[in-house]
Coordinates of C-alpha atoms in Angstrom, one line a residue:
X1 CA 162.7 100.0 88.4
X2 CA 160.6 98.0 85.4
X3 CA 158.5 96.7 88.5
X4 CA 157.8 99.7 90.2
X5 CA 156.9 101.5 87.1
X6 CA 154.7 98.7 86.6
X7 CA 152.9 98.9 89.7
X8 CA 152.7 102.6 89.6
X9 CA 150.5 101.9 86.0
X10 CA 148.4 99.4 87.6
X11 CA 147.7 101.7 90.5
X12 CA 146.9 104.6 87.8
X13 CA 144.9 102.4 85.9
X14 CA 143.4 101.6 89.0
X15 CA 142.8 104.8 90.3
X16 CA 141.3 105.9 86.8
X17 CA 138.9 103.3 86.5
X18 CA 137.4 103.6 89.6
X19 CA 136.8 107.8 89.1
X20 CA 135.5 106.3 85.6
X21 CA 132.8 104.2 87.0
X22 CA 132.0 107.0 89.7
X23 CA 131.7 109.5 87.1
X24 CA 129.3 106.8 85.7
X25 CA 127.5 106.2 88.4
X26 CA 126.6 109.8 89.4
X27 CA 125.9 110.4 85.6
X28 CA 123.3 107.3 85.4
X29 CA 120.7 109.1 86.5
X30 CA 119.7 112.9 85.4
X31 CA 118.4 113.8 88.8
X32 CA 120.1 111.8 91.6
X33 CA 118.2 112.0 95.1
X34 CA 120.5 113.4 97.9
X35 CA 120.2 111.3 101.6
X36 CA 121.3 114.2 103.5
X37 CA 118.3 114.6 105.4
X38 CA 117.1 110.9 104.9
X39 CA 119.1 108.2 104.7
X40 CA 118.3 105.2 102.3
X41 CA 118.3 102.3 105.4
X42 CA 121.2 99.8 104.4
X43 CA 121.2 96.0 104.6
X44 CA 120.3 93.2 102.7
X45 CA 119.2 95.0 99.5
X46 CA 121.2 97.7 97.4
X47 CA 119.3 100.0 94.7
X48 CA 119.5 98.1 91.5
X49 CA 117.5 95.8 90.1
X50 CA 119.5 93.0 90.4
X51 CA 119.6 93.3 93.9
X52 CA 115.7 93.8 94.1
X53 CA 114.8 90.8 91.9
X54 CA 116.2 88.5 95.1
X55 CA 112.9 90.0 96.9
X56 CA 110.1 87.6 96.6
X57 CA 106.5 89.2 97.4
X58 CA 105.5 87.8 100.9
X59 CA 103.5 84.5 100.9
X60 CA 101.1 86.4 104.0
X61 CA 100.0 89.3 101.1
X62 CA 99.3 86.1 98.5
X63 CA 97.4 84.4 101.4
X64 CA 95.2 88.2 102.2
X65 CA 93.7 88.6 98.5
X66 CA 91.8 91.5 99.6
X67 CA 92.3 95.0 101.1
X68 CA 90.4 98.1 101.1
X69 CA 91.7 101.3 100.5
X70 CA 90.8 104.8 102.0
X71 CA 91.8 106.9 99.0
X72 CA 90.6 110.0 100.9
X73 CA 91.9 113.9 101.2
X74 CA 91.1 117.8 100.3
X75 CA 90.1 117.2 96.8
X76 CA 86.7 115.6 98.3
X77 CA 85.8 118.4 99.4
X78 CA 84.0 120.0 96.4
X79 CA 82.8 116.3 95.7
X80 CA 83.7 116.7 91.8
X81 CA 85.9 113.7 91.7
X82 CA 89.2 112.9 91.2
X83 CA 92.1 115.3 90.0
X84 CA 89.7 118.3 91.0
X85 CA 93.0 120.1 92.4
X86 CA 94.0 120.1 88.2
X87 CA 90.6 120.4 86.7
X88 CA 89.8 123.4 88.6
X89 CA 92.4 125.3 87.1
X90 CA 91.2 123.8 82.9
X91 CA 89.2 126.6 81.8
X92 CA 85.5 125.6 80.9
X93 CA 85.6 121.5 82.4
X94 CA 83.4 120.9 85.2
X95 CA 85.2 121.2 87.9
X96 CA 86.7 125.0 86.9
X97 CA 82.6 125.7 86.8
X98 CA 81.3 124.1 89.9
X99 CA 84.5 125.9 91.3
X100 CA 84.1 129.0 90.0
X101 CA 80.2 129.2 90.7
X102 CA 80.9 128.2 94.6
X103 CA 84.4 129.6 95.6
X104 CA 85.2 131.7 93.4
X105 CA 88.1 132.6 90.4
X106 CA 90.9 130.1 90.5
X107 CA 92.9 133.5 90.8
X108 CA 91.8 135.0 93.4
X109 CA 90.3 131.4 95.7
X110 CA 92.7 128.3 94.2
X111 CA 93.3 124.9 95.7
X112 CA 95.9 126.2 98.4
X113 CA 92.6 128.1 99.9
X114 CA 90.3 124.4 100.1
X115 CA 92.7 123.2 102.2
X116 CA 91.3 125.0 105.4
X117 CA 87.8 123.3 104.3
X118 CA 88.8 119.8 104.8
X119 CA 88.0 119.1 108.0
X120 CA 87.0 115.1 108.5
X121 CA 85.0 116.3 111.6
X122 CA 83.1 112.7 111.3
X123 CA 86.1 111.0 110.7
X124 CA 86.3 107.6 112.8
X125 CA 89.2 105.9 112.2
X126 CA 88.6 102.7 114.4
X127 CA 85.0 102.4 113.4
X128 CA 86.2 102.7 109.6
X129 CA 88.6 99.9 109.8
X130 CA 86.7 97.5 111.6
X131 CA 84.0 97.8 109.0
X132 CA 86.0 96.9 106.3
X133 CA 87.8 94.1 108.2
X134 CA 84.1 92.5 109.0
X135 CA 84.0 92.9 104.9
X136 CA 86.5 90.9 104.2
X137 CA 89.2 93.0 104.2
X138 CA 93.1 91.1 105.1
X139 CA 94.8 94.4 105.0
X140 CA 94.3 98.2 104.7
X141 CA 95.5 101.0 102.8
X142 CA 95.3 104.9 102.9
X143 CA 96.8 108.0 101.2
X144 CA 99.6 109.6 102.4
X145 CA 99.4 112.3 100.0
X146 CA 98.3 112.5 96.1
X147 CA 99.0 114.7 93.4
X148 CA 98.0 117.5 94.9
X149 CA 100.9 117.7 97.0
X150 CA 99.4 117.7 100.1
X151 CA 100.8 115.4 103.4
X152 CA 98.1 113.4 105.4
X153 CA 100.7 113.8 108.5
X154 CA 102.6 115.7 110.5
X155 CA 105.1 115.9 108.0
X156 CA 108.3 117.7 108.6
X157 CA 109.4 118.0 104.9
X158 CA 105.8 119.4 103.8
X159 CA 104.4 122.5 105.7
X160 CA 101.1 122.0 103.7
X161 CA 99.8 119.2 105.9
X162 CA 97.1 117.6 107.8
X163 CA 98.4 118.8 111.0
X164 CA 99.1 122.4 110.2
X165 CA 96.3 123.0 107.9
X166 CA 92.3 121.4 107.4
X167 CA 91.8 118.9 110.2
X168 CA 94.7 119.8 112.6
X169 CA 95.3 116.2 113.0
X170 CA 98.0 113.9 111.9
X171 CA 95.6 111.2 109.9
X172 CA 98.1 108.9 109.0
X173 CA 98.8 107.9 112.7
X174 CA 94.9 107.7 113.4
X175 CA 94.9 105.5 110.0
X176 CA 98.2 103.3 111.6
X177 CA 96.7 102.6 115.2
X178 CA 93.8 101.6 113.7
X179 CA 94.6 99.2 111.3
X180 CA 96.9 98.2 113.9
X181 CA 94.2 97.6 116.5
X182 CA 92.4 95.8 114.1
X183 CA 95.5 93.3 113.5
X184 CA 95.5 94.5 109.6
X185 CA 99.0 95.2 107.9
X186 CA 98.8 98.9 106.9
X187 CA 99.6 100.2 103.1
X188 CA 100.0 103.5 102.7
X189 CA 99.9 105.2 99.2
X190 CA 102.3 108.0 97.7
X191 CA 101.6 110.1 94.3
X192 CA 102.9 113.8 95.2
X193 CA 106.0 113.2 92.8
X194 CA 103.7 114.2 89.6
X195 CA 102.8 117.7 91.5
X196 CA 105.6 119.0 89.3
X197 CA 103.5 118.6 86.1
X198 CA 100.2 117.7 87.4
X199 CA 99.4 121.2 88.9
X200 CA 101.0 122.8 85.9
X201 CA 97.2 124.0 84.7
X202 CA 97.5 126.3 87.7
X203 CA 100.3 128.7 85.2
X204 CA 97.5 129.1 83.1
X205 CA 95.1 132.2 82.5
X206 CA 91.3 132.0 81.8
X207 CA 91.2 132.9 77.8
X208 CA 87.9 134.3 77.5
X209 CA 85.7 136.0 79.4
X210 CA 85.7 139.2 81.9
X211 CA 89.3 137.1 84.0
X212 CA 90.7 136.9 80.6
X213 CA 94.9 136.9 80.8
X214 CA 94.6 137.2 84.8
X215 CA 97.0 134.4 85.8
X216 CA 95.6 131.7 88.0
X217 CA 97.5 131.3 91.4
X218 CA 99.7 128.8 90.9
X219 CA 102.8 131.1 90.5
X220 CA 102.3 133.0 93.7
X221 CA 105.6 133.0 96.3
X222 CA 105.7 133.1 99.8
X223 CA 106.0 137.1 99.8
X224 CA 102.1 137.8 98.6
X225 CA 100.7 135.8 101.3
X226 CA 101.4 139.1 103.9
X227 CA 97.9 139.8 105.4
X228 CA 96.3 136.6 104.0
X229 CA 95.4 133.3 105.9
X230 CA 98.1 131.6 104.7
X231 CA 101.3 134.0 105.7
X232 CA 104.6 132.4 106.6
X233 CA 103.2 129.6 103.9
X234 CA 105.3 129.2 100.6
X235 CA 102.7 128.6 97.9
X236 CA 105.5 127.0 95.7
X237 CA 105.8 124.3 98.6
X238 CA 102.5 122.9 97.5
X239 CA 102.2 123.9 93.7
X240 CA 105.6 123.3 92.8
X241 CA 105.3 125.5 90.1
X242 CA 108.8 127.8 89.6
X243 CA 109.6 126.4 86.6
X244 CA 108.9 126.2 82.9
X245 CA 105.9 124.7 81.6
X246 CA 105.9 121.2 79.8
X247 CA 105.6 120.8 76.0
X248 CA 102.6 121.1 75.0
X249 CA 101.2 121.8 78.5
X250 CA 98.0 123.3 77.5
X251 CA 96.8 120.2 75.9
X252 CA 94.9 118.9 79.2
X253 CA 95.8 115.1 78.0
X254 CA 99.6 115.8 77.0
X255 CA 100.2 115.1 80.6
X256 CA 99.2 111.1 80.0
X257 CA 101.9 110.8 77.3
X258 CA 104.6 112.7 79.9
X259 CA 104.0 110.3 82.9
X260 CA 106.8 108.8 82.7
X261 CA 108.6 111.9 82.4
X262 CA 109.2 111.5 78.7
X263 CA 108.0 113.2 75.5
X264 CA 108.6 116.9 77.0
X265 CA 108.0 116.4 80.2
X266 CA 109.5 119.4 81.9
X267 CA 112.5 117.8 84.3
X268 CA 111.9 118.3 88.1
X269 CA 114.7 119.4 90.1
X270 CA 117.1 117.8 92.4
X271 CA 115.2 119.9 95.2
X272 CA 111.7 118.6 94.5
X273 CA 112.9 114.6 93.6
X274 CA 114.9 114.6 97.7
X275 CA 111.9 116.3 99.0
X276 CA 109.5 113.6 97.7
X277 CA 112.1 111.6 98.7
X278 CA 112.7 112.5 102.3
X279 CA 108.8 112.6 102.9
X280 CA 108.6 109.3 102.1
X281 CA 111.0 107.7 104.0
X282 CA 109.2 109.7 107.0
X283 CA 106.0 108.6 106.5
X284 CA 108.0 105.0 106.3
X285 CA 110.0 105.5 109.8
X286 CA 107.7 106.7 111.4
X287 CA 104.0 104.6 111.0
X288 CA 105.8 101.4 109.3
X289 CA 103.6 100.2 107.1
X290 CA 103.8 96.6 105.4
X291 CA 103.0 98.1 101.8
X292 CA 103.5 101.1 99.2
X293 CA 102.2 102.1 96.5
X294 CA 102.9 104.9 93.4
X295 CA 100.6 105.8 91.0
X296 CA 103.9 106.1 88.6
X297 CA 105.3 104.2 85.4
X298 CA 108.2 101.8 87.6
X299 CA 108.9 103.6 90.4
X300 CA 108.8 107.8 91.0
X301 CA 111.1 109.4 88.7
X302 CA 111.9 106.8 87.2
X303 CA 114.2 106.2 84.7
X304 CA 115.3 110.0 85.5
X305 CA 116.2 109.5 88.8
X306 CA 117.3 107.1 91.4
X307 CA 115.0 108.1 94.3
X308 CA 112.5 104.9 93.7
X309 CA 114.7 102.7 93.5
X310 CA 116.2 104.0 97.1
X311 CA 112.4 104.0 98.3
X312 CA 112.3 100.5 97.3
X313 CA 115.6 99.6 98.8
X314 CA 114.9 101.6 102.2
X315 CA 111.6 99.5 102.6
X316 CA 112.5 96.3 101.5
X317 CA 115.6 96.7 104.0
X318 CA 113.5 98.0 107.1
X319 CA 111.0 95.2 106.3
X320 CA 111.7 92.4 104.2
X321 CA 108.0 90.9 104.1
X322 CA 106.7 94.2 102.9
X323 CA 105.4 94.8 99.3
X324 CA 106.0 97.7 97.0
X325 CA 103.8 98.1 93.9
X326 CA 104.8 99.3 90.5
X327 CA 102.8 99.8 87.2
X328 CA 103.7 99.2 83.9
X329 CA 107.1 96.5 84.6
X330 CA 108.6 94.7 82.1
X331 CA 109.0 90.9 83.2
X332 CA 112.2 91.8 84.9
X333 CA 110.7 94.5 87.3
X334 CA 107.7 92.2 88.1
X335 CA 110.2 90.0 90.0
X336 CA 112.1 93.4 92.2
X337 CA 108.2 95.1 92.5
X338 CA 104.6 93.6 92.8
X339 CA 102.6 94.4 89.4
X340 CA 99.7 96.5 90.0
X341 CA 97.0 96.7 87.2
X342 CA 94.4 100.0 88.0
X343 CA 91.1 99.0 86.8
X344 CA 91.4 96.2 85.2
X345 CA 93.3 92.9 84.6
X346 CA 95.2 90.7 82.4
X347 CA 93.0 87.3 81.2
X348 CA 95.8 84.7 82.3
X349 CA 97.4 83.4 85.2
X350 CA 100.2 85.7 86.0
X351 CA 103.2 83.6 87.8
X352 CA 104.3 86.3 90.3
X353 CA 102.1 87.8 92.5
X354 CA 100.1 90.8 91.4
X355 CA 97.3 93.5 92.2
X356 CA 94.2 95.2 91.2
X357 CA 93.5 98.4 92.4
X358 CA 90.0 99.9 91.9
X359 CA 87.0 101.6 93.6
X360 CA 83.4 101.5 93.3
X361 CA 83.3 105.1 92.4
X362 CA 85.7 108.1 91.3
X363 CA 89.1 107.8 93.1
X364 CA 88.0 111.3 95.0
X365 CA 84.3 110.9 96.5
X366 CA 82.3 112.0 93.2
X367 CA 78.8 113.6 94.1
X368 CA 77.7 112.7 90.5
X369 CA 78.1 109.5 90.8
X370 CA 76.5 109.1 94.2
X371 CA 73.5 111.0 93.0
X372 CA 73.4 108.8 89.3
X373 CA 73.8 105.7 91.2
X374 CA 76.8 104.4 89.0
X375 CA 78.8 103.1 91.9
X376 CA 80.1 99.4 91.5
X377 CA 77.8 97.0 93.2
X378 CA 78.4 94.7 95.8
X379 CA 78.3 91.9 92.9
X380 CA 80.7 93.7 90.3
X381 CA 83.1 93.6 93.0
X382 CA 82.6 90.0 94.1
X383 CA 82.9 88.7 90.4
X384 CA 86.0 91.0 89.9
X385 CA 87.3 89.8 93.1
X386 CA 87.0 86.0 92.2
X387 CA 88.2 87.1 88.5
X388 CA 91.9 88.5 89.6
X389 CA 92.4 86.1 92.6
X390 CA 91.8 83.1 89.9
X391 CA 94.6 84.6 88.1
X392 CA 97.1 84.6 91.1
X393 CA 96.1 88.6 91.8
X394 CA 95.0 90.5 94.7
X395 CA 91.9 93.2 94.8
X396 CA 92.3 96.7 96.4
X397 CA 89.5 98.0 96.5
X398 CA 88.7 101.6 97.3
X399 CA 85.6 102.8 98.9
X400 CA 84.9 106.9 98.6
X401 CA 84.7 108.8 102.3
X402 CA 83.1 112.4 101.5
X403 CA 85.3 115.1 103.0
X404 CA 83.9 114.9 106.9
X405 CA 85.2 111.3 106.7
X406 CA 82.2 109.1 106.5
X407 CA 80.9 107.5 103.6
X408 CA 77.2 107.5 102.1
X409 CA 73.7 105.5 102.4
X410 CA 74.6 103.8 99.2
X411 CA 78.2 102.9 99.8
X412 CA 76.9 101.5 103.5
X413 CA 74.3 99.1 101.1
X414 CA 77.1 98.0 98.8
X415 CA 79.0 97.3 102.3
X416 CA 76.8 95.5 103.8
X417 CA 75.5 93.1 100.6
X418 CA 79.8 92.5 100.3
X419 CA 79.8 91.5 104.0
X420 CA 77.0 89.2 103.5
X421 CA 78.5 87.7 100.6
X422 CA 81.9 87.3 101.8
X423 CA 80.9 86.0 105.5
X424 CA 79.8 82.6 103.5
X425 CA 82.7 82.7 101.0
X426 CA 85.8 83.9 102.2
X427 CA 87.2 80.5 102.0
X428 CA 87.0 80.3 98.9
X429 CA 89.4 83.5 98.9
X430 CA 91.9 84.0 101.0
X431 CA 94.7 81.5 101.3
X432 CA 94.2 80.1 98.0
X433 CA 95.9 79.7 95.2
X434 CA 95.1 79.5 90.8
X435 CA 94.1 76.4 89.8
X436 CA 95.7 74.5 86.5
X437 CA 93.5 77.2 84.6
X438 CA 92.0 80.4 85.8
X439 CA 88.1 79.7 84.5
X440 CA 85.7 78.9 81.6
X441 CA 83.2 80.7 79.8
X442 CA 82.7 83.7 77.0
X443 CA 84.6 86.5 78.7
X444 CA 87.6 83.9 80.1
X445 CA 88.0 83.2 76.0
X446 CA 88.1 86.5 75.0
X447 CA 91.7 88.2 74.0
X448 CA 91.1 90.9 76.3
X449 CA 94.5 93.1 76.5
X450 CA 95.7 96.1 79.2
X451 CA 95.4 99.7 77.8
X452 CA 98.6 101.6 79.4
X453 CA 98.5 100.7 82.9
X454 CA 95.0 98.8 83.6
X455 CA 91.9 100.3 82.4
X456 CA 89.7 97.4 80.9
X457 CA 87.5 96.6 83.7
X458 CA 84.8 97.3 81.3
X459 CA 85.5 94.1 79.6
X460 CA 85.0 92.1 82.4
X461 CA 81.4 93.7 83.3
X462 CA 79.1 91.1 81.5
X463 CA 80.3 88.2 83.2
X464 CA 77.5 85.8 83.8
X465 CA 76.9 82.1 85.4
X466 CA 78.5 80.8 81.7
X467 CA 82.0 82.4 83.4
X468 CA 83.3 79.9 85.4
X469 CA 86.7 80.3 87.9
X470 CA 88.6 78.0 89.6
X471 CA 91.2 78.5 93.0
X472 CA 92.3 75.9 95.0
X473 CA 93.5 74.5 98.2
X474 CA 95.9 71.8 98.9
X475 CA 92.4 70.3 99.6
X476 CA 89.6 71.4 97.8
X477 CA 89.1 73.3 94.6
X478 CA 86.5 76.0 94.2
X479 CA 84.3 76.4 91.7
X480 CA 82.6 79.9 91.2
X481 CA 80.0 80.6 88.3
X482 CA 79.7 84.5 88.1
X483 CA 75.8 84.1 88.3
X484 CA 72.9 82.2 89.3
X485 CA 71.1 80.4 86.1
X486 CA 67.9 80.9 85.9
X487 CA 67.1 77.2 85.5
X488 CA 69.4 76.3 88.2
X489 CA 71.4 73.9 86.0
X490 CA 75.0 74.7 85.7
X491 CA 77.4 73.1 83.5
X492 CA 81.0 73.1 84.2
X493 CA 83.3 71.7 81.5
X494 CA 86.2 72.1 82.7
X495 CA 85.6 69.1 84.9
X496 CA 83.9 66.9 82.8
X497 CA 84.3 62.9 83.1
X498 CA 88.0 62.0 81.9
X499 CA 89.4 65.3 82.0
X500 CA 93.2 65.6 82.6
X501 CA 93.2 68.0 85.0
X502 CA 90.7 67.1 87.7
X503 CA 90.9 62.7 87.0
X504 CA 89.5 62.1 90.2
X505 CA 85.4 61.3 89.7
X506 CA 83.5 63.6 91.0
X507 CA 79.6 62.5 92.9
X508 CA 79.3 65.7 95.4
X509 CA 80.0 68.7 96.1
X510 CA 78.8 71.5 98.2
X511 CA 77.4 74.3 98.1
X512 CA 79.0 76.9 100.4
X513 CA 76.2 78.1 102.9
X514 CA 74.3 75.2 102.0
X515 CA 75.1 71.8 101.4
X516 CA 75.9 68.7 99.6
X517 CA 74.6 68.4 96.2
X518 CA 74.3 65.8 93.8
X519 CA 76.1 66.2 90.7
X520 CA 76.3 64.0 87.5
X521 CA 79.6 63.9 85.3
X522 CA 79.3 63.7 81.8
X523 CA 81.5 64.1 79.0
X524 CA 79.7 67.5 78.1
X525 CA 80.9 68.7 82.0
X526 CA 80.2 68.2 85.6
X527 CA 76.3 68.8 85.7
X528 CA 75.0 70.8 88.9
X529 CA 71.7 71.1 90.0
X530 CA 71.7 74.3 92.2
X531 CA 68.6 75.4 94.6
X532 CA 67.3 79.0 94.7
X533 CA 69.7 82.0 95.1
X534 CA 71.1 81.4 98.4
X535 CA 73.0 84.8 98.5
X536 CA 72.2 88.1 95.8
X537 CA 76.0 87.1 94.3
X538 CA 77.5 84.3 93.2
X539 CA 77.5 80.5 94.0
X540 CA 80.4 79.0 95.2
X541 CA 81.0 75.2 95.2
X542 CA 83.6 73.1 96.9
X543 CA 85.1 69.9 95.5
X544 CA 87.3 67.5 97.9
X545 CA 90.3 67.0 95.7

């Protein structure tokens, strides 16, 4: 009797232990995802971090260094930049004028009615890719939808798509088949989990003037669209605005301190998270692409809800040499999820792999900044380029497509000049890896720290031939000086005569798309004598090891 009484505790115990850890497990996370619809693919990997740290970013993606990124939908149409689809509904910026003075009132003509104006009627696909392949590009990403909450596909979780509405055509498989004819892995880019706070601007009224107190349209429901071009269309589906406004939500930067779904940030609900969710994994099934990337803090939703994590799992299960991109990771998270720094980069060698992503322009195609000519040129993006990839990093690099789908005279120029430089080059690039130290010179000894998730490309812009980086081969090392001098001496001391790190001596190099040249080492450096400019860039040398 003693026995079976203490077997029947053990199996209570039991019993009540394992409804414990369930009850923990669904109360981990404030909004779990649901996998009715979608189910997270199983295998290998299981949705914790402990599991996603035994991923190890592909050695192909450390070997490409370079992709290009078409970061391209609705909100180009106006041509006012990025995060028009918010602006326009911010009383007095820019992009509420230019709106207001060309469409109309954000009440009565709001972002649901620029959709039909997006038509990429120019859009070449094939053509698009092949020119950034001939640039240098290794692989190719594109947006599957941004905040704006809009699905580059034929999506069947998202009725406000490409297919349905705009261009009539699913752009993510024109995208897929041709970065698959061109032999490029495909990335695809996801950011329509913020729609819940992003478009929250559209609750808003104008506070002044003759529409003062007339609500904006970003509350409307299915039921007022009778008559309108968009009956039988839920206007909730794209604004994702039934629910209360954020703290502080008409502060236009509160949304910054909220993006990780903290200080106020109203929560979304367990129907938005799983329909994020299930879009996703659609987009995944359907064009498999090799890499993803979220504009979020960690993952979307995180630390409120499990649905990145499951993302992360799903992919890393259907593909285990794809890559999935996170911002703002602690150490740990850099090891389940592939760092990427927007705009800017740290000023060290970074032991795991990581990314920059950045764009010669405004995110969205940006008429002001086509017509100012402040677009990146072809040699900011070469010294950047050398800059991250010196530091174990990889460059995506975005170039703005206006809303027919083509890009401009200048962009073409800054195309062209990166072709030409990286034709010479690229082996200094791709398939390389940081040498004992990244580079030399005034910027490289600067304490130059990340602001929130990137944003200090500024402090790299006055690099000249004085900065120095170094990548390497099993072969060779490469030696880049951001600049021609003038004088056509260049001094490189990391390699001067009886240095630790380079103790073989050193009587040539060459000069990629030139030649040998003589060199002299010294104790103040390894002393070059360069010939004219033989590209508008950068000089590259090449040093047997």
């Amino acid at each position: 009797m003693k026995k079976i009484l203490t077997l029947s505790m053990m199996l209570f115990v039991l019993v009540m232990s394992t409804m414990a850890q369930d009850a923990s497990s669904s109360q981990q996370y404030q909004v779990p995802v649901s996998e009715e619809h979608e189910p997270m693919q199983t295998g290998q990997y299981e949705p914790t971090w402990e599991s996603l740290e035994t991923h190890q970013t592909p050695e192909w993606f450390r070997d490409a260094k370079f992709g290009i990124w078409a970061h391209w939908g609705p909100q180009c149409v106006e041509g006012s930049g990025d995060w028009m689809a918010r602006s326009m509904y911010i009383e007095g910026s820019r992009e509420y004028k230019w709106h207001v003075e060309h469409y109309g009132h954000p009440s009565e003509f709001g972002f649901k009615d620029i959709l039909p104006l997006f038509k990429a009627e120019k859009w070449d696909p094939e053509a698009l890719v092949e020119r950034y392949k001939r640039c240098g590009a290794q692989y190719f990403f594109v947006l599957g939808n941004h905040h704006d909450n809009y699905d580059l596909w034929d999506s069947q979780y998202q009725p406000w798509n490409s297919k349905n509405i705009g261009p009539k055509r699913d752009i993510l498989d024109g995208w897929a088949k041709a970065a698959k004819k061109a032999g490029l892995p495909l990335g695809i880019s996801f950011h329509a989990d913020h729609a819940w706070t992003w478009y929250e601007p559209a609750q808003r009224y104008d506070m002044n003037g003759k529409k003062a107190g007339v609500y904006y349209d970003g509350k409307l429901t299915k039921a007022d669209g009778k008559g309108k071009w968009w009956e039988g269309y839920d206007p909730q589906m794209l604004y994702q605005q039934n629910h209360p406004m954020s703290d502080r939500s008409w502060s236009n930067s509160q949304i910054h301190s909220q993006w990780d779904w903290s200080n106020g940030a109203c929560p979304p609900s367990q129907a938005f998270v799983t329909n994020f969710y299930d879009r996703t994994l659609d987009a995944i099934n359907r064009y498999e692409p090799d890499l993803i990337y979220f504009d979020v803090t960690v993952l979307p939703f995180y630390p409120i809800s499990d649905c990145g994590l499951k993302i992360a799992t799903h992919m890393y299960n259907k593909n285990p040499r794809s890559v999935v991109f996170g911002k703002i990771l602690s150490d740990a998270q850099r090891k389940a999820l592939t760092w990427d720094v927007e705009r800017g980069a740290p000023n060290e060698i970074i032991p795991e792999p990581w990314q920059t992503c950045n764009c010669i322009g405004g995110w969205h195609y940006d008429t002001g900044i086509y017509e100012n000519g402040r677009y990146k040129s072809a040699a900011q993006v070469v010294k950047q380029l050398v800059d991250i990839v010196s530091k174990n990093g990889n460059l995506l690099l975005s170039i703005p497509l206006r809303a027919d789908g083509t890009y401009d005279e200048k962009e073409a120029a800054i195309l062209d000049d990166l072709e030409a430089w990286m034709t010479v080059n690229k082996e200094s690039i791709f398939g390389t890896r940081p040498w004992v130290r990244f580079g030399e010179g005034p910027v490289a000894e600067k304490d130059i720290k990340i602001n929130a998730q990137g944003f200090n490309d500024g402090q790299f812009a006055d690099m000249d031939y004085r900065d120095i980086r170094f990548n390497q081969t099993k072969k060779y090392l490469y030696v880049t000086a951001m600049g021609w001098p003038e004088d056509g001496r260049l001094v490189v001391k990391s390699l001067a005569k009886g240095n630790k790190d380079f103790k073989k001596g050193i009587s040539t190099v060459q000069l990629l798309g030139y030649g040998k040249l003589k060199v002299q080492q010294t104790a103040e450096g390894l002393i070059v004598t360069l010939p004219k400019p033989t590209n508008k860039i950068a000089p590259v040398l090449k040093i047997a090891k």
